[in-house]
XYZ file of C-alpha atoms in Angstrom:
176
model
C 112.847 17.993 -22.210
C 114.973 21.409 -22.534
C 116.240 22.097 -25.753
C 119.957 21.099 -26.646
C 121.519 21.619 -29.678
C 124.843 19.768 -30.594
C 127.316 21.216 -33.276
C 130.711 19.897 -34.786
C 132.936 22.328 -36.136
C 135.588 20.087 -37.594
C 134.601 17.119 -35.362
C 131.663 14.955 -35.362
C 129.140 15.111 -32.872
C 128.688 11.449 -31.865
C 125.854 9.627 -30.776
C 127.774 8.844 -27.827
C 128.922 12.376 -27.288
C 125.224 13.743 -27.448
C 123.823 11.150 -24.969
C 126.804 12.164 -22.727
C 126.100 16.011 -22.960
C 122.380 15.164 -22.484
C 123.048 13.110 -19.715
C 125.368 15.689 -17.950
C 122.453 19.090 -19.026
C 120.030 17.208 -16.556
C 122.127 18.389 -13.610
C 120.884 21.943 -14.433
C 117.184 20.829 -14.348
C 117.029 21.263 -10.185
C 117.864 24.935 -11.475
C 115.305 26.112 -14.024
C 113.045 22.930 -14.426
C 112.834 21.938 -18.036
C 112.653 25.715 -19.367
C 116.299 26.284 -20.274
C 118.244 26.244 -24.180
C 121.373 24.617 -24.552
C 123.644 25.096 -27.290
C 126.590 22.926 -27.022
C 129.685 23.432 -30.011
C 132.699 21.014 -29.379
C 135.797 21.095 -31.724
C 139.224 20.080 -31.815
C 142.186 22.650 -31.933
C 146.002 21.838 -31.746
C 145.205 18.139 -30.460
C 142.732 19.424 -27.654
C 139.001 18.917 -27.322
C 137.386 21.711 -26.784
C 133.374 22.182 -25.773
C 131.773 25.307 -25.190
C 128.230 25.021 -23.984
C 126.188 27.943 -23.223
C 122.666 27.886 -21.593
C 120.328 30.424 -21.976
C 117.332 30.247 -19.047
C 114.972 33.077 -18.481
C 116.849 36.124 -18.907
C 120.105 34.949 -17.898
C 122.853 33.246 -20.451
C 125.779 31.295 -18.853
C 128.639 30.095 -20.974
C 131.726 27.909 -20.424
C 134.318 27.337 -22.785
C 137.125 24.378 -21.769
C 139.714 22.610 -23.451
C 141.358 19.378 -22.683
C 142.819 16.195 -24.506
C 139.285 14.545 -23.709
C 136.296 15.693 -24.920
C 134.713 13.703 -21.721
C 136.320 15.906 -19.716
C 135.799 19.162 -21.443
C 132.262 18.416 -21.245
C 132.111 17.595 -17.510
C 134.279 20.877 -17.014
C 132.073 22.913 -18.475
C 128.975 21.881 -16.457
C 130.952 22.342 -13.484
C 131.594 25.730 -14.338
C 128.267 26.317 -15.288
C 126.685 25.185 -12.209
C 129.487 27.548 -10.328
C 127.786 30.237 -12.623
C 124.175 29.367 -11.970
C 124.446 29.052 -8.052
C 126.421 32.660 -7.721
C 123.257 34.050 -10.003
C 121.046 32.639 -7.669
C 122.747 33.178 -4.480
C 122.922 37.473 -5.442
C 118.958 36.931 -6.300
C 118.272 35.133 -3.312
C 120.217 37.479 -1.236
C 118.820 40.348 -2.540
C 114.926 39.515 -2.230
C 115.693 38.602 1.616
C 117.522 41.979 2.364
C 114.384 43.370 0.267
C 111.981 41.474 2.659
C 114.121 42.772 5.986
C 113.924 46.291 4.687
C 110.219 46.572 3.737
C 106.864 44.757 5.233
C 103.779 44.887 3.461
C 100.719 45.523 5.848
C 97.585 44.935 5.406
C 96.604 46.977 2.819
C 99.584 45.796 0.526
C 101.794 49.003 0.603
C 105.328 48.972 1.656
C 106.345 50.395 4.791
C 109.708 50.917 5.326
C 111.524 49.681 8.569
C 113.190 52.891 10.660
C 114.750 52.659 14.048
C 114.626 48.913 14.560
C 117.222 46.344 14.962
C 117.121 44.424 11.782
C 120.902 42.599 11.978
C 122.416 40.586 14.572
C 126.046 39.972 14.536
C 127.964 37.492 16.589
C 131.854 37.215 17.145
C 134.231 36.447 19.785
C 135.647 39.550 22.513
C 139.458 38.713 23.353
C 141.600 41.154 25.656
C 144.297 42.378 23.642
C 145.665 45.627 23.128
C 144.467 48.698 22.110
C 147.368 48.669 19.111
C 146.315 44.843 18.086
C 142.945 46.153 17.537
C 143.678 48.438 15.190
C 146.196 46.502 13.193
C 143.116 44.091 13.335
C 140.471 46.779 11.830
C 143.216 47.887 9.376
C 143.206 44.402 8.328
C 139.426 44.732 7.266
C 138.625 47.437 5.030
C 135.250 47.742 4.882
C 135.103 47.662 8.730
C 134.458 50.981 10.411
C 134.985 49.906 14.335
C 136.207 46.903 16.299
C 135.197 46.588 19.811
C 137.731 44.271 21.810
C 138.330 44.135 25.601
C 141.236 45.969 26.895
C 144.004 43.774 27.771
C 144.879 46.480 30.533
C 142.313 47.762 31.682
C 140.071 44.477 31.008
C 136.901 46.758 29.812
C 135.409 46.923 26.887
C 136.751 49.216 24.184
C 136.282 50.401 20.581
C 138.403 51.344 18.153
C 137.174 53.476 15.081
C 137.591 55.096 11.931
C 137.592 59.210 11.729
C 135.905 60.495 9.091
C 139.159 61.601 7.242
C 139.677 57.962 6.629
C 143.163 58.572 7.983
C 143.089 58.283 11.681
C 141.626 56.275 14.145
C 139.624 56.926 17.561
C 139.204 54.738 20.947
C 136.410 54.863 23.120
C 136.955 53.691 26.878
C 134.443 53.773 29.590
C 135.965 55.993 32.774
């Protein structure tokens, strides 16, 4: 089992209370296995119950701190949190090794070649005729878009609407 350490600052750390924290630490197992450190602290301030639990695995630390009028509930808070934590950590690492994998194949030899002039992202979304204007309220809507293609309402063709480089203005492309 991972190491947990209980403390009581000003409130004892129960039997029941540890078997409930130890209880509720085995949801982070399907995360790191048994090679994780809890340290768990609860207290009591102004008639809450507060637990702060932080969990050190590998060479990340995640810590929640929560207070409520049950200790029960602080607890199961704080693992909720936690968890929250732990999956966003693991989501960016995940998301970064497969963008790493997309970018670079290893051949043969093991060296990394990098990927130029290939398709390497498909995107998918709906084409709806409205108007030139609606599209670009649309890609003002989306900052970190730099072109919307739409069908022309008018002149039912496709169309795209862009960003200039001075960030200012915007530019249409229609086929004749």
């Amino acid at each position: 089992m991972n190491n947990i350490k209980i403390t009581g600052k000003d409130l004892k750390a129960t039997d029941a209370i540890k078997e409930y924290v130890e209880k509720k630490i085995e949801r982070l197992e399907k995360y790191f296995g048994e090679d994780f450190d809890v340290a768990v602290v609860i207290r009591a301030e102004k008639g809450e119950q507060i637990a702060e639990i932080t969990v050190k695995a590998k060479e990340n630390i995640y810590r929640a701190v929560t207070a409520h009028r049950d200790m029960y509930a602080s607890i199961d808070k704080d693992i909720d949190i936690l968890e929250g934590q732990i999956r966003k950590v693991k989501t960016k690492k995940d998301k970064a090794n497969k963008e790493d994998s997309i970018k670079t194949m290893m051949t043969p030899n093991e060296t990394a070649v990098e990927v130029e002039n290939e398709i390497i992202k498909t995107l998918y979304y709906d084409l709806k005729p409205i108007t030139p204007e609606d599209a670009l309220l649309k890609l003002q809507e989306n900052p970190v878009a730099k072109f919307l293609t739409f069908i022309n309402q008018d002149t039912n063709k496709v169309n795209v609407v862009y960003k200039l480089k001075d960030s200012k203005n915007y530019g249409l492309v229609e086929p004749e």
